[in-house]
PDB file of C-alpha atoms and ligand atoms in Angstrom:
ATOM      1  CA  MET A   1      14.071  -2.659  -1.955  1.00 55.00           C
ATOM      2  CA  HIS A   2      10.717  -1.178  -1.267  1.00 61.00           C
ATOM      3  CA  ILE A   3       8.620   1.911  -1.799  1.00 63.00           C
ATOM      4  CA  LEU A   4       6.484   2.914   1.149  1.00 73.00           C
ATOM      5  CA  THR A   5       5.092   6.044   2.747  1.00 74.00           C
ATOM      6  CA  GLY A   6       6.139   8.073   5.751  1.00 76.00           C
ATOM      7  CA  SER A   7       2.911   7.613   7.688  1.00 85.00           C
ATOM      8  CA  GLY A   8       0.539   5.013   9.119  1.00 94.00           C
ATOM      9  CA  ILE A   9       0.559   1.670   7.322  1.00 97.00           C
ATOM     10  CA  GLY A  10       3.522   2.581   5.083  1.00 97.00           C
ATOM     11  CA  ARG A  11       5.622   3.468   8.121  1.00 97.00           C
ATOM     12  CA  ALA A  12       4.699   0.173   9.821  1.00 97.00           C
ATOM     13  CA  CYS A  13       5.671  -1.750   6.658  1.00 97.00           C
ATOM     14  CA  ALA A  14       9.010   0.069   6.359  1.00 97.00           C
ATOM     15  CA  LEU A  15       9.870  -0.698   9.988  1.00 97.00           C
ATOM     16  CA  LEU A  16       8.888  -4.356   9.592  1.00 97.00           C
ATOM     17  CA  PHE A  17      10.999  -4.761   6.425  1.00 97.00           C
ATOM     18  CA  ALA A  18      13.955  -3.247   8.312  1.00 97.00           C
ATOM     19  CA  LYS A  19      13.436  -5.506  11.349  1.00 98.00           C
ATOM     20  CA  GLU A  20      13.009  -8.618   9.191  1.00 97.00           C
ATOM     21  CA  GLY A  21      16.390  -8.142   7.506  1.00 96.00           C
ATOM     22  CA  ALA A  22      15.653  -6.304   4.249  1.00 96.00           C
ATOM     23  CA  ALA A  23      18.747  -4.960   2.482  1.00 95.00           C
ATOM     24  CA  GLY A  24      17.149  -1.550   2.098  1.00 96.00           C
ATOM     25  CA  VAL A  25      14.025   0.563   1.897  1.00 96.00           C
ATOM     26  CA  MET A  26      13.150   3.657  -0.032  1.00 97.00           C
ATOM     27  CA  VAL A  27      10.462   5.695   1.694  1.00 97.00           C
ATOM     28  CA  ALA A  28       8.579   7.868  -0.781  1.00 97.00           C
ATOM     29  CA  ASP A  29       5.888  10.348   0.237  1.00 96.00           C
ATOM     30  CA  LEU A  30       4.462  13.730  -0.653  1.00 96.00           C
ATOM     31  CA  ALA A  31       5.371  14.630   2.939  1.00 96.00           C
ATOM     32  CA  VAL A  32       9.149  14.281   2.672  1.00 96.00           C
ATOM     33  CA  ASP A  33       9.814  15.239   6.309  1.00 96.00           C
ATOM     34  CA  ALA A  34       7.682  12.302   7.456  1.00 95.00           C
ATOM     35  CA  ALA A  35       9.578  10.054   5.028  1.00 96.00           C
ATOM     36  CA  ASN A  36      12.901  11.257   6.478  1.00 97.00           C
ATOM     37  CA  ASP A  37      11.690  10.479  10.005  1.00 97.00           C
ATOM     38  CA  VAL A  38      10.752   6.948   8.956  1.00 97.00           C
ATOM     39  CA  VAL A  39      14.180   6.440   7.360  1.00 97.00           C
ATOM     40  CA  ALA A  40      15.816   7.348  10.684  1.00 97.00           C
ATOM     41  CA  GLU A  41      13.488   4.976  12.553  1.00 97.00           C
ATOM     42  CA  CYS A  42      14.252   2.167  10.082  1.00 97.00           C
ATOM     43  CA  LYS A  43      18.006   2.614  10.468  1.00 98.00           C
ATOM     44  CA  ALA A  44      17.606   2.300  14.243  1.00 98.00           C
ATOM     45  CA  VAL A  45      15.834  -1.095  14.035  1.00 98.00           C
ATOM     46  CA  ALA A  46      17.413  -2.655  10.901  1.00 98.00           C
ATOM     47  CA  THR A  47      18.916  -6.105  11.408  1.00 98.00           C
ATOM     48  CA  ASN A  48      20.825  -6.353   8.093  1.00 97.00           C
ATOM     49  CA  SER A  49      24.352  -4.963   8.501  1.00 97.00           C
ATOM     50  CA  GLN A  50      24.275  -3.738   4.858  1.00 95.00           C
ATOM     51  CA  PHE A  51      20.941  -1.909   5.398  1.00 97.00           C
ATOM     52  CA  GLN A  52      20.485   1.237   3.303  1.00 96.00           C
ATOM     53  CA  ALA A  53      17.536   3.626   3.455  1.00 97.00           C
ATOM     54  CA  GLU A  54      16.609   6.753   1.574  1.00 97.00           C
ATOM     55  CA  ALA A  55      13.687   9.170   1.650  1.00 97.00           C
ATOM     56  CA  ILE A  56      12.355  10.844  -1.463  1.00 96.00           C
ATOM     57  CA  GLN A  57       9.481  13.154  -2.227  1.00 96.00           C
ATOM     58  CA  VAL A  58       6.914  11.855  -4.701  1.00 97.00           C
ATOM     59  CA  ASP A  59       3.504  12.949  -5.850  1.00 97.00           C
ATOM     60  CA  ILE A  60       1.922   9.749  -7.117  1.00 97.00           C
ATOM     61  CA  THR A  61      -0.635  11.708  -9.176  1.00 98.00           C
ATOM     62  CA  GLN A  62       2.200  13.042 -11.394  1.00 98.00           C
ATOM     63  CA  GLU A  63       3.664  10.778 -14.077  1.00 98.00           C
ATOM     64  CA  ASP A  64       7.084  12.500 -14.069  1.00 98.00           C
ATOM     65  CA  SER A  65       7.349  12.363 -10.313  1.00 97.00           C
ATOM     66  CA  VAL A  66       6.637   8.616 -10.238  1.00 97.00           C
ATOM     67  CA  ARG A  67       9.150   8.001 -13.058  1.00 98.00           C
ATOM     68  CA  ARG A  68      11.805  10.001 -11.156  1.00 97.00           C
ATOM     69  CA  LEU A  69      11.132   7.884  -8.080  1.00 97.00           C
ATOM     70  CA  MET A  70      11.634   4.604  -9.975  1.00 97.00           C
ATOM     71  CA  GLY A  71      14.803   5.972 -11.623  1.00 97.00           C
ATOM     72  CA  ARG A  72      16.245   7.002  -8.265  1.00 97.00           C
ATOM     73  CA  MET A  73      15.331   3.589  -6.823  1.00 96.00           C
ATOM     74  CA  ILE A  74      17.406   1.806  -9.475  1.00 96.00           C
ATOM     75  CA  ASP A  75      20.298   4.326  -9.254  1.00 96.00           C
ATOM     76  CA  VAL A  76      20.612   3.832  -5.503  1.00 95.00           C
ATOM     77  CA  PHE A  77      19.523   0.221  -4.917  1.00 95.00           C
ATOM     78  CA  LYS A  78      20.114  -1.301  -8.410  1.00 95.00           C
ATOM     79  CA  ARG A  79      16.927  -3.381  -8.112  1.00 95.00           C
ATOM     80  CA  MET A  80      13.342  -3.138  -6.892  1.00 96.00           C
ATOM     81  CA  ASP A  81      12.228  -6.441  -5.384  1.00 96.00           C
ATOM     82  CA  TYR A  82       9.015  -5.130  -3.843  1.00 97.00           C
ATOM     83  CA  CYS A  83       6.831  -2.116  -4.333  1.00 97.00           C
ATOM     84  CA  VAL A  84       4.338  -1.441  -1.551  1.00 97.00           C
ATOM     85  CA  ASN A  85       1.928   1.317  -2.484  1.00 97.00           C
ATOM     86  CA  CYS A  86       0.462   2.803   0.701  1.00 96.00           C
ATOM     87  CA  ALA A  87      -0.080   6.389  -0.449  1.00 96.00           C
ATOM     88  CA  GLY A  88      -3.707   7.435  -0.326  1.00 96.00           C
ATOM     89  CA  ILE A  89      -6.329   9.762   1.039  1.00 96.00           C
ATOM     90  CA  GLY A  90      -9.304   9.005   3.281  1.00 94.00           C
ATOM     91  CA  VAL A  91     -12.669  10.515   4.099  1.00 92.00           C
ATOM     92  CA  GLN A  92     -12.858  13.183   6.768  1.00 88.00           C
ATOM     93  CA  LYS A  93     -16.579  13.857   6.580  1.00 88.00           C
ATOM     94  CA  ALA A  94     -19.428  11.677   5.314  1.00 90.00           C
ATOM     95  CA  VAL A  95     -21.302  13.236   2.347  1.00 94.00           C
ATOM     96  CA  ASP A  96     -24.350  11.784   0.565  1.00 95.00           C
ATOM     97  CA  ILE A  97     -24.119  11.333  -3.238  1.00 97.00           C
ATOM     98  CA  ALA A  98     -26.635  14.140  -3.841  1.00 97.00           C
ATOM     99  CA  GLY A  99     -24.303  16.629  -2.161  1.00 97.00           C
ATOM    100  CA  MET A 100     -21.039  15.280  -3.564  1.00 97.00           C
ATOM    101  CA  SER A 101     -19.074  17.683  -5.775  1.00 97.00           C
ATOM    102  CA  LEU A 102     -17.323  16.519  -8.927  1.00 98.00           C
ATOM    103  CA  ALA A 103     -14.084  18.041  -7.613  1.00 97.00           C
ATOM    104  CA  GLU A 104     -14.218  15.879  -4.479  1.00 97.00           C
ATOM    105  CA  PHE A 105     -14.977  12.737  -6.493  1.00 98.00           C
ATOM    106  CA  GLN A 106     -12.054  13.491  -8.814  1.00 98.00           C
ATOM    107  CA  ARG A 107      -9.697  14.204  -5.894  1.00 98.00           C
ATOM    108  CA  PHE A 108     -10.172  10.647  -4.623  1.00 98.00           C
ATOM    109  CA  LEU A 109      -9.809   9.068  -8.055  1.00 98.00           C
ATOM    110  CA  ASP A 110      -6.659  11.145  -8.733  1.00 98.00           C
ATOM    111  CA  VAL A 111      -4.770   9.959  -5.668  1.00 98.00           C
ATOM    112  CA  ASN A 112      -6.235   6.552  -4.841  1.00 98.00           C
ATOM    113  CA  THR A 113      -6.783   5.287  -8.381  1.00 98.00           C
ATOM    114  CA  VAL A 114      -4.739   7.263 -10.942  1.00 98.00           C
ATOM    115  CA  GLY A 115      -1.834   7.441  -8.462  1.00 98.00           C
ATOM    116  CA  MET A 116      -2.038   3.709  -7.840  1.00 98.00           C
ATOM    117  CA  PHE A 117      -2.160   3.091 -11.598  1.00 98.00           C
ATOM    118  CA  LEU A 118       0.973   5.175 -12.181  1.00 98.00           C
ATOM    119  CA  VAL A 119       2.924   3.474  -9.374  1.00 98.00           C
ATOM    120  CA  THR A 120       1.809  -0.008 -10.483  1.00 98.00           C
ATOM    121  CA  ARG A 121       2.599   0.702 -14.137  1.00 98.00           C
ATOM    122  CA  GLU A 122       6.050   2.176 -13.489  1.00 98.00           C
ATOM    123  CA  ALA A 123       6.890  -0.605 -10.996  1.00 98.00           C
ATOM    124  CA  SER A 124       5.837  -3.189 -13.620  1.00 98.00           C
ATOM    125  CA  ILE A 125       8.101  -1.558 -16.230  1.00 98.00           C
ATOM    126  CA  THR A 126      11.018  -1.362 -13.769  1.00 98.00           C
ATOM    127  CA  MET A 127      10.630  -4.966 -12.572  1.00 98.00           C
ATOM    128  CA  ARG A 128      10.221  -6.384 -16.094  1.00 98.00           C
ATOM    129  CA  ALA A 129      13.608  -4.857 -16.984  1.00 98.00           C
ATOM    130  CA  GLN A 130      15.450  -6.713 -14.208  1.00 97.00           C
ATOM    131  CA  GLU A 131      16.829 -10.266 -14.243  1.00 98.00           C
ATOM    132  CA  PRO A 132      14.668 -12.929 -12.591  1.00 98.00           C
ATOM    133  CA  GLN A 133      15.935 -14.418  -9.324  1.00 97.00           C
ATOM    134  CA  ALA A 134      15.123 -17.704  -7.569  1.00 97.00           C
ATOM    135  CA  VAL A 135      12.133 -17.220  -5.248  1.00 97.00           C
ATOM    136  CA  SER A 136      13.763 -19.500  -2.687  1.00 95.00           C
ATOM    137  CA  GLN A 137      17.161 -21.237  -2.730  1.00 94.00           C
ATOM    138  CA  SER A 138      15.769 -24.051  -0.570  1.00 95.00           C
ATOM    139  CA  SER A 139      12.587 -24.586  -2.626  1.00 96.00           C
ATOM    140  CA  PRO A 140      13.509 -24.439  -6.345  1.00 96.00           C
ATOM    141  CA  GLY A 141      10.001 -25.568  -7.373  1.00 97.00           C
ATOM    142  CA  ARG A 142       8.770 -22.065  -6.507  1.00 97.00           C
ATOM    143  CA  GLY A 143      10.448 -20.832  -9.676  1.00 97.00           C
ATOM    144  CA  THR A 144      11.805 -17.348 -10.301  1.00 97.00           C
ATOM    145  CA  THR A 145      10.578 -13.834  -9.652  1.00 98.00           C
ATOM    146  CA  ARG A 146      11.237 -10.333 -10.926  1.00 98.00           C
ATOM    147  CA  GLY A 147       9.363  -8.765  -8.020  1.00 98.00           C
ATOM    148  CA  ALA A 148       6.139  -8.345  -6.089  1.00 98.00           C
ATOM    149  CA  ILE A 149       3.790  -5.365  -5.915  1.00 98.00           C
ATOM    150  CA  VAL A 150       1.360  -4.805  -3.052  1.00 98.00           C
ATOM    151  CA  ASN A 151      -1.330  -2.135  -3.321  1.00 98.00           C
ATOM    152  CA  LEU A 152      -3.405  -0.902  -0.403  1.00 98.00           C
ATOM    153  CA  GLY A 153      -7.106  -1.392  -1.047  1.00 98.00           C
ATOM    154  CA  SER A 154      -9.633  -1.423   1.780  1.00 98.00           C
ATOM    155  CA  GLY A 155     -12.695  -3.174   3.129  1.00 97.00           C
ATOM    156  CA  SER A 156     -14.250  -0.521   0.863  1.00 97.00           C
ATOM    157  CA  SER A 157     -12.820  -2.495  -2.087  1.00 98.00           C
ATOM    158  CA  MET A 158     -15.534  -5.073  -1.279  1.00 97.00           C
ATOM    159  CA  ILE A 159     -18.485  -3.266   0.307  1.00 96.00           C
ATOM    160  CA  ALA A 160     -20.131   0.165   0.498  1.00 95.00           C
ATOM    161  CA  THR A 161     -20.491   2.416   3.551  1.00 92.00           C
ATOM    162  CA  PRO A 162     -22.928   5.358   3.758  1.00 92.00           C
ATOM    163  CA  GLY A 163     -21.517   8.741   2.744  1.00 93.00           C
ATOM    164  CA  VAL A 164     -18.117   7.674   1.394  1.00 94.00           C
ATOM    165  CA  LEU A 165     -18.851   7.132  -2.309  1.00 97.00           C
ATOM    166  CA  PRO A 166     -15.577   8.517  -3.753  1.00 98.00           C
ATOM    167  CA  TYR A 167     -13.511   6.412  -1.363  1.00 97.00           C
ATOM    168  CA  THR A 168     -15.537   3.254  -2.140  1.00 98.00           C
ATOM    169  CA  ALA A 169     -15.276   3.860  -5.899  1.00 98.00           C
ATOM    170  CA  SER A 170     -11.525   4.505  -5.694  1.00 98.00           C
ATOM    171  CA  LYS A 171     -10.926   1.402  -3.574  1.00 98.00           C
ATOM    172  CA  HIS A 172     -13.025  -0.902  -5.780  1.00 98.00           C
ATOM    173  CA  ALA A 173     -10.840   0.400  -8.625  1.00 98.00           C
ATOM    174  CA  ALA A 174      -7.709  -0.363  -6.575  1.00 98.00           C
ATOM    175  CA  LEU A 175      -8.725  -4.023  -6.393  1.00 98.00           C
ATOM    176  CA  GLY A 176      -9.620  -4.123 -10.088  1.00 98.00           C
ATOM    177  CA  LEU A 177      -6.338  -2.600 -11.178  1.00 98.00           C
ATOM    178  CA  SER A 178      -4.412  -4.950  -8.895  1.00 98.00           C
ATOM    179  CA  LYS A 179      -6.203  -7.980 -10.377  1.00 98.00           C
ATOM    180  CA  ASN A 180      -5.666  -6.894 -13.989  1.00 98.00           C
ATOM    181  CA  SER A 181      -2.035  -5.954 -13.483  1.00 98.00           C
ATOM    182  CA  ALA A 182      -1.514  -9.333 -11.740  1.00 98.00           C
ATOM    183  CA  LEU A 183      -2.809 -11.029 -14.879  1.00 98.00           C
ATOM    184  CA  ASP A 184      -0.728  -8.877 -17.247  1.00 98.00           C
ATOM    185  CA  ASN A 185       2.412  -9.399 -15.120  1.00 98.00           C
ATOM    186  CA  ALA A 186       2.064 -13.127 -14.310  1.00 98.00           C
ATOM    187  CA  SER A 187       4.114 -14.353 -17.279  1.00 98.00           C
ATOM    188  CA  HIS A 188       6.847 -11.830 -16.385  1.00 98.00           C
ATOM    189  CA  GLY A 189       7.357 -13.328 -12.921  1.00 98.00           C
ATOM    190  CA  ILE A 190       5.783 -10.365 -11.097  1.00 98.00           C
ATOM    191  CA  ARG A 191       3.019 -10.887  -8.541  1.00 98.00           C
ATOM    192  CA  VAL A 192       0.521  -8.124  -7.713  1.00 98.00           C
ATOM    193  CA  ASN A 193      -1.797  -8.268  -4.703  1.00 98.00           C
ATOM    194  CA  CYS A 194      -4.123  -5.904  -2.867  1.00 98.00           C
ATOM    195  CA  VAL A 195      -4.272  -5.777   0.936  1.00 98.00           C
ATOM    196  CA  CYS A 196      -7.714  -4.691   2.125  1.00 98.00           C
ATOM    197  CA  PRO A 197      -7.800  -3.482   5.741  1.00 98.00           C
ATOM    198  CA  SER A 198     -10.740  -2.035   7.614  1.00 96.00           C
ATOM    199  CA  TRP A 199     -10.209   0.673  10.243  1.00 95.00           C
ATOM    200  CA  THR A 200      -6.572   0.841  11.245  1.00 97.00           C
ATOM    201  CA  ASP A 201      -5.099   3.121  13.884  1.00 95.00           C
ATOM    202  CA  THR A 202      -3.234   5.615  11.675  1.00 94.00           C
ATOM    203  CA  PRO A 203      -3.256   9.411  11.206  1.00 89.00           C
ATOM    204  CA  MET A 204      -5.859   8.923   8.423  1.00 88.00           C
ATOM    205  CA  VAL A 205      -8.369   7.354  10.789  1.00 90.00           C
ATOM    206  CA  ARG A 206      -7.522   9.635  13.718  1.00 89.00           C
ATOM    207  CA  GLU A 207      -8.358  12.582  11.452  1.00 85.00           C
ATOM    208  CA  ALA A 208     -11.670  10.940  10.501  1.00 83.00           C
ATOM    209  CA  MET A 209     -12.429  10.324  14.181  1.00 85.00           C
ATOM    210  CA  SER A 210     -11.993  14.004  14.939  1.00 80.00           C
ATOM    211  CA  GLY A 211     -14.419  14.920  12.111  1.00 72.00           C
ATOM    212  CA  VAL A 212     -17.083  12.226  12.588  1.00 74.00           C
ATOM    213  CA  GLU A 213     -18.711  12.171  15.963  1.00 77.00           C
ATOM    214  CA  GLY A 214     -19.116   8.688  17.453  1.00 82.00           C
ATOM    215  CA  LEU A 215     -16.801   6.987  14.905  1.00 82.00           C
ATOM    216  CA  SER A 216     -14.583   5.503  17.559  1.00 85.00           C
ATOM    217  CA  LYS A 217     -17.563   3.832  19.321  1.00 87.00           C
ATOM    218  CA  PHE A 218     -18.985   2.779  15.930  1.00 86.00           C
ATOM    219  CA  ILE A 219     -15.736   0.982  15.034  1.00 88.00           C
ATOM    220  CA  GLU A 220     -15.919  -1.101  18.206  1.00 88.00           C
ATOM    221  CA  THR A 221     -19.455  -2.202  17.280  1.00 90.00           C
ATOM    222  CA  ALA A 222     -18.877  -2.654  13.546  1.00 90.00           C
ATOM    223  CA  VAL A 223     -15.775  -4.808  13.819  1.00 95.00           C
ATOM    224  CA  PRO A 224     -16.573  -8.364  15.005  1.00 95.00           C
ATOM    225  CA  ILE A 225     -13.114  -8.608  16.623  1.00 95.00           C
ATOM    226  CA  GLY A 226     -14.194  -5.529  18.616  1.00 94.00           C
ATOM    227  CA  ARG A 227     -11.259  -3.189  18.103  1.00 95.00           C
ATOM    228  CA  ILE A 228      -9.398  -1.102  15.558  1.00 96.00           C
ATOM    229  CA  ALA A 229      -6.406  -2.778  13.804  1.00 97.00           C
ATOM    230  CA  MET A 230      -2.815  -1.916  14.658  1.00 97.00           C
ATOM    231  CA  PRO A 231      -0.853  -0.773  11.555  1.00 97.00           C
ATOM    232  CA  GLU A 232       1.602  -3.587  12.344  1.00 97.00           C
ATOM    233  CA  GLU A 233      -1.191  -6.140  11.764  1.00 98.00           C
ATOM    234  CA  VAL A 234      -1.679  -4.795   8.235  1.00 98.00           C
ATOM    235  CA  ALA A 235       2.104  -4.727   7.686  1.00 98.00           C
ATOM    236  CA  ASP A 236       2.225  -8.465   8.541  1.00 98.00           C
ATOM    237  CA  ALA A 237      -0.088  -9.194   5.589  1.00 98.00           C
ATOM    238  CA  VAL A 238       1.986  -6.948   3.297  1.00 98.00           C
ATOM    239  CA  ILE A 239       5.217  -8.739   4.241  1.00 97.00           C
ATOM    240  CA  PHE A 240       3.555 -12.127   3.663  1.00 98.00           C
ATOM    241  CA  LEU A 241       2.495 -11.032   0.163  1.00 98.00           C
ATOM    242  CA  CYS A 242       6.073  -9.934  -0.593  1.00 97.00           C
ATOM    243  CA  SER A 243       7.701 -13.078   0.809  1.00 97.00           C
ATOM    244  CA  PRO A 244       8.461 -16.460  -0.805  1.00 97.00           C
ATOM    245  CA  ARG A 245       5.674 -17.898   1.388  1.00 97.00           C
ATOM    246  CA  SER A 246       3.128 -16.288  -0.955  1.00 98.00           C
ATOM    247  CA  SER A 247       4.882 -17.402  -4.166  1.00 98.00           C
ATOM    248  CA  TYR A 248       1.607 -18.850  -5.543  1.00 98.00           C
ATOM    249  CA  VAL A 249      -0.595 -15.888  -4.565  1.00 98.00           C
ATOM    250  CA  THR A 250      -1.347 -13.227  -7.151  1.00 98.00           C
ATOM    251  CA  GLY A 251      -4.304 -10.983  -7.934  1.00 98.00           C
ATOM    252  CA  CYS A 252      -5.888 -11.469  -4.529  1.00 98.00           C
ATOM    253  CA  GLY A 253      -7.801  -9.006  -2.365  1.00 98.00           C
ATOM    254  CA  PHE A 254      -6.430  -9.970   1.057  1.00 98.00           C
ATOM    255  CA  LEU A 255      -8.874  -8.818   3.727  1.00 98.00           C
ATOM    256  CA  VAL A 256      -7.360  -7.736   7.046  1.00 98.00           C
ATOM    257  CA  ASP A 257     -10.590  -6.509   8.584  1.00 97.00           C
ATOM    258  CA  GLY A 258     -11.264  -8.274  11.882  1.00 97.00           C
ATOM    259  CA  GLY A 259     -14.383  -9.734  10.224  1.00 96.00           C
ATOM    260  CA  THR A 260     -15.883  -6.329   9.343  1.00 95.00           C
ATOM    261  CA  THR A 261     -17.119  -7.358   5.891  1.00 95.00           C
ATOM    262  CA  LEU A 262     -18.549 -10.707   7.078  1.00 95.00           C
ATOM    263  CA  THR A 263     -21.941  -9.368   8.035  1.00 86.00           C
ATOM    264  CA  ALA A 264     -24.315  -6.499   7.334  1.00 76.00           C
ATOM    265  CA  LEU A 265     -25.625  -6.752  10.904  1.00 63.00           C
ATOM    266  CA  ARG A 266     -24.029  -4.199  13.190  1.00 60.00           C
TER     267      ARG A 266
HETATM  268  N1  NAD B   1      -6.110   3.557   8.125  1.00 89.44           N
HETATM  269  C1  NAD B   1      -7.147   2.841   7.743  1.00 89.44           C
HETATM  270  O1  NAD B   1      -8.085   2.597   8.504  1.00 89.44           O
HETATM  271  C2  NAD B   1      -7.201   2.249   6.373  1.00 89.44           C
HETATM  272  C3  NAD B   1      -8.188   1.292   6.123  1.00 89.44           C
HETATM  273  C4  NAD B   1      -8.274   0.744   4.848  1.00 89.44           C
HETATM  274  C5  NAD B   1      -7.383   1.123   3.872  1.00 89.44           C
HETATM  275  N2  NAD B   1      -6.438   2.060   4.145  1.00 89.44           N
HETATM  276  C6  NAD B   1      -5.542   2.439   3.051  1.00 89.44           C
HETATM  277  O2  NAD B   1      -4.207   2.241   3.409  1.00 89.44           O
HETATM  278  C7  NAD B   1      -3.384   3.222   2.771  1.00 89.44           C
HETATM  279  C8  NAD B   1      -2.538   3.916   3.821  1.00 89.44           C
HETATM  280  O3  NAD B   1      -3.399   4.565   4.739  1.00 89.44           O
HETATM  281  P1  NAD B   1      -2.876   5.135   6.136  1.00 89.44           P
HETATM  282  O4  NAD B   1      -3.963   4.897   7.101  1.00 89.44           O
HETATM  283  O5  NAD B   1      -1.499   4.656   6.403  1.00 89.44           O
HETATM  284  O6  NAD B   1      -2.902   6.685   5.788  1.00 89.44           O
HETATM  285  P2  NAD B   1      -1.956   7.895   6.242  1.00 89.44           P
HETATM  286  O7  NAD B   1      -2.750   9.132   6.002  1.00 89.44           O
HETATM  287  O8  NAD B   1      -1.385   7.633   7.581  1.00 89.44           O
HETATM  288  O9  NAD B   1      -0.776   7.791   5.168  1.00 89.44           O
HETATM  289  C9  NAD B   1      -1.008   8.050   3.810  1.00 89.44           C
HETATM  290  C10 NAD B   1       0.235   8.699   3.253  1.00 89.44           C
HETATM  291  O10 NAD B   1       0.019   8.938   1.854  1.00 89.44           O
HETATM  292  C11 NAD B   1       0.668  10.138   1.544  1.00 89.44           C
HETATM  293  N3  NAD B   1       0.106  10.715   0.326  1.00 89.44           N
HETATM  294  C12 NAD B   1      -1.123  11.266   0.141  1.00 89.44           C
HETATM  295  N4  NAD B   1      -1.255  11.718  -1.106  1.00 89.44           N
HETATM  296  C13 NAD B   1      -0.076  11.467  -1.745  1.00 89.44           C
HETATM  297  C14 NAD B   1       0.407  11.705  -3.054  1.00 89.44           C
HETATM  298  N5  NAD B   1      -0.332  12.332  -3.976  1.00 89.44           N
HETATM  299  N6  NAD B   1       1.660  11.288  -3.358  1.00 89.44           N
HETATM  300  C15 NAD B   1       2.428  10.672  -2.433  1.00 89.44           C
HETATM  301  N7  NAD B   1       2.028  10.437  -1.171  1.00 89.44           N
HETATM  302  C16 NAD B   1       0.786  10.819  -0.834  1.00 89.44           C
HETATM  303  C17 NAD B   1       0.422  11.046   2.750  1.00 89.44           C
HETATM  304  O11 NAD B   1       1.361  12.100   2.802  1.00 89.44           O
HETATM  305  C18 NAD B   1       0.567  10.051   3.893  1.00 89.44           C
HETATM  306  O12 NAD B   1       1.885  10.018   4.407  1.00 89.44           O
HETATM  307  C19 NAD B   1      -4.354   4.157   2.017  1.00 89.44           C
HETATM  308  O13 NAD B   1      -4.447   3.728   0.677  1.00 89.44           O
HETATM  309  C20 NAD B   1      -5.670   3.918   2.717  1.00 89.44           C
HETATM  310  O14 NAD B   1      -6.773   4.173   1.888  1.00 89.44           O
HETATM  311  C21 NAD B   1      -6.319   2.638   5.372  1.00 89.44           C
END
């Protein structure tokens, strides 16, 4: 069972879990209508005959809201095998540090960092309370697991970009909190990883493109592969980090960036 969002990368992950035979997904988002739409889409493509899906509203900045989400998850699905945390906010307009308001800085930390902390903490508590299961029936050496958590970082978890200080700070924190929670959770059989995409074709980036002139052309130049990522390409990395194939991977910042962070030369 999985926690995703009703937009962009979260939507792509939910659809991929459904297509790949997951028993169920819970789609949690501040925008509950979008979450409901994704549930309907998942049901249409699910390959598991027992597939169950539910949408729920959550505000990841609120402790009670995140706790309610985890409680509902266990009531409905009895277990949480994976928690994929795709909720976040992006930059719509570049602002230099000298003109950056405290309120704007805090807004990014609230959603992208505090929200990620709350989801990761509550998922850790929920997973620690459940019985371990074999990672793979056919490969017993892989041991047992209580679950896997995947947080969405960014290329901005590794490098800086002009004018996006709050985003960069919040995404460096996302990688740090993923690494530390991976360490704290390792002996409990819970893996935590951070997927770090660069520009991906989602509503977040389309909004940025409408606010920043020339961004679309810039992306083509800045990305060595020469194009924006499809959300499905990020979802592939998320599914890998949830699957038995990544049973020895924890605490990693997994770049999915078409080579964007390889060079400073653009
Ligand atoms: N799209 C990109 O280019 C890109 C690149 C690197 C990293 N990321 C990261 O990937 C993640 C997903 O981005 P996306 O492009 O799919 O964005 P998106 O805007 O399409 O989706 C983000 C979702 O988060 C939800 N959300 C926002 N605040 C919330 C809150 N307080 N509680 C619950 N839900 C909330 C929104 O309603 C939205 O549905 C984000 O963390 C983003 O920073 C995106």
